[in-house]
Structures are given as C-alpha cells and as structure tokens.
Amino acid sequence: MRTLLLPLLLVATALLAEQDERACIDWLQRWQLELPAQFAGCAEEDDGAALYRVAAGQAEALEALLIRQFGMAPLEFRGSDWEPARPGYRRTADGEHRIVLHSTPTLANRREDWERLDFHLRISALPPS
C-alpha cells in the first residue's frame, strides 16, 4: 500500500509546486506599458491569464494599439461578442504571451455600439516550446 501512495504523493507535491510558480502577474505593469486597461486579477483556469478591464470608450483606441504593436487582428463580431480572428503576441525575456481584446457577450453587432459595451484584455503566458 505504501508503495502505491508514494508516487501519488510525489505527483501531488509536484503539481502544487507548479501552481505556486505560476504567480498572478500584471504583465502590463511588468512591461511598463500604460494602456487604458485596469488590472483585475488572474483567471483561475489552467493558463492563469492576467485579466484587465478596458476603460469606458477606450476599446477602439486600444484595438488600434494592439493591432500596431502586437499584430492582433481587428475585432470582429462573432455572433455573441467582439473578438479578434487572430490574437496578438509579445515575446520578452519572460517568454511569449498571447494578447486578446474582447467584449462581454452582447447582441450589439455594430462598432457604433462599442461605447456602451464592456471590453476586457487577456494576456496569457504561453508554455515554453
């Protein structure tokens, strides 16, 4: 019985250590980027992505910046929200990161409606390749 429990205990310990290493990081602050987005914490899902609330009325300006600086595709209405066809990416000493701007679920399918929508920015650290 002990020989069965020891490997399980080692795996559980390794998983806990891995979770501790994946700290919640405000990437915009670390990169010293001032964008119209407020850090809101990190996702509880596996990737632990940094989440940001976009300042009201700033989605269009932020979209243009993310397209220019990180290669993100323009936002498109995808049936229930606005999201890019292709995320943006940034490579730093910390590794590679995926950058996505998106709206909360909505039926508003015209850009003219953006002023009244909530937008969020999500930055995910990609696993080393």
XYZ file of C-alpha atoms in Angstrom:
129
model
C 0.000 0.000 0.000
C 2.810 2.425 0.863
C 4.475 1.823 -2.490
C 1.269 2.925 -4.227
C 0.825 6.055 -2.140
C 4.382 7.354 -2.514
C 4.174 8.008 -6.300
C 0.780 9.682 -5.853
C 2.158 11.891 -3.110
C 5.134 12.882 -5.273
C 2.875 13.793 -8.205
C 0.566 15.832 -5.970
C 3.549 17.689 -4.470
C 4.910 18.474 -7.947
C 1.533 19.809 -9.094
C 1.233 22.066 -6.053
C 4.756 23.388 -6.586
C 3.927 24.122 -10.241
C 0.827 26.091 -9.207
C 2.887 28.156 -6.750
C 5.373 29.021 -9.513
C 2.542 30.332 -11.716
C 2.024 33.561 -9.845
C -0.618 36.081 -10.810
C 1.338 38.672 -12.793
C 0.218 42.092 -14.017
C 2.013 41.901 -17.380
C 1.282 45.495 -18.379
C 2.932 46.737 -15.192
C 5.893 44.379 -15.603
C 6.377 45.540 -19.213
C 5.894 49.179 -18.148
C 3.106 49.681 -20.688
C 0.469 52.285 -19.969
C -2.712 51.172 -21.703
C -6.326 52.188 -20.980
C -6.919 48.959 -19.056
C -7.102 48.242 -15.321
C -5.651 45.035 -13.865
C -8.472 42.870 -12.494
C -6.535 39.805 -11.329
C -5.866 36.461 -12.957
C -8.061 33.736 -14.406
C -8.478 30.632 -12.301
C -8.285 28.396 -15.366
C -5.150 26.473 -16.245
C -3.359 29.325 -18.025
C -3.713 31.815 -15.147
C -4.042 34.674 -17.648
C -3.872 38.280 -16.481
C -7.268 39.960 -16.896
C -7.885 43.674 -17.444
C -10.999 45.853 -17.642
C -10.837 48.327 -20.503
C -11.692 51.924 -19.630
C -15.092 53.041 -20.936
C -14.933 54.286 -24.501
C -11.309 53.190 -24.975
C -11.802 49.891 -26.835
C -11.291 51.394 -30.301
C -8.037 53.142 -29.349
C -6.774 50.041 -27.534
C -7.684 47.843 -30.513
C -5.619 50.087 -32.834
C -2.640 49.957 -30.467
C -2.804 46.155 -30.105
C -3.001 45.759 -33.893
C 0.002 48.032 -34.408
C 2.223 46.837 -31.550
C 1.373 43.147 -31.214
C -0.095 42.077 -34.559
C -3.570 41.344 -33.231
C -6.267 41.171 -35.943
C -9.098 43.743 -35.820
C -12.089 42.794 -33.691
C -14.991 41.115 -35.470
C -18.485 40.408 -34.236
C -18.635 36.633 -33.811
C -22.303 36.015 -33.042
C -22.263 36.800 -29.332
C -19.227 39.003 -28.729
C -16.436 41.003 -30.356
C -13.074 39.251 -30.630
C -10.089 39.146 -32.986
C -9.680 36.463 -35.645
C -6.029 36.278 -34.569
C -4.578 37.199 -31.158
C -1.588 39.448 -30.718
C 1.736 38.140 -29.416
C 4.636 39.572 -27.466
C 7.972 37.872 -26.862
C 10.044 39.078 -23.902
C 12.631 37.677 -21.509
C 9.607 36.275 -19.614
C 8.639 34.182 -22.663
C 5.914 34.505 -25.275
C 2.471 35.899 -24.461
C -0.894 35.818 -26.225
C -2.839 39.098 -26.131
C -6.590 39.227 -26.809
C -9.086 42.082 -26.574
C -12.745 41.002 -26.440
C -16.165 42.243 -25.406
C -18.504 40.687 -22.915
C -21.381 38.743 -24.533
C -23.655 41.077 -26.491
C -26.088 41.259 -29.379
C -24.685 44.665 -30.432
C -23.060 43.929 -33.768
C -22.095 47.449 -34.907
C -18.912 49.280 -33.981
C -21.046 52.332 -33.247
C -22.345 50.402 -30.214
C -18.905 49.967 -28.650
C -19.316 52.989 -26.354
C -21.899 51.093 -24.313
C -20.138 47.708 -24.259
C -17.717 46.289 -21.703
C -14.362 45.148 -23.072
C -11.614 43.090 -21.472
C -7.986 42.405 -22.244
C -6.492 38.972 -21.561
C -2.751 38.266 -21.539
C -1.717 34.609 -21.328
C 1.832 33.339 -20.852
C 2.422 30.560 -23.365
C 4.224 27.400 -22.276
C 7.840 27.145 -23.460
C 8.145 25.341 -26.775
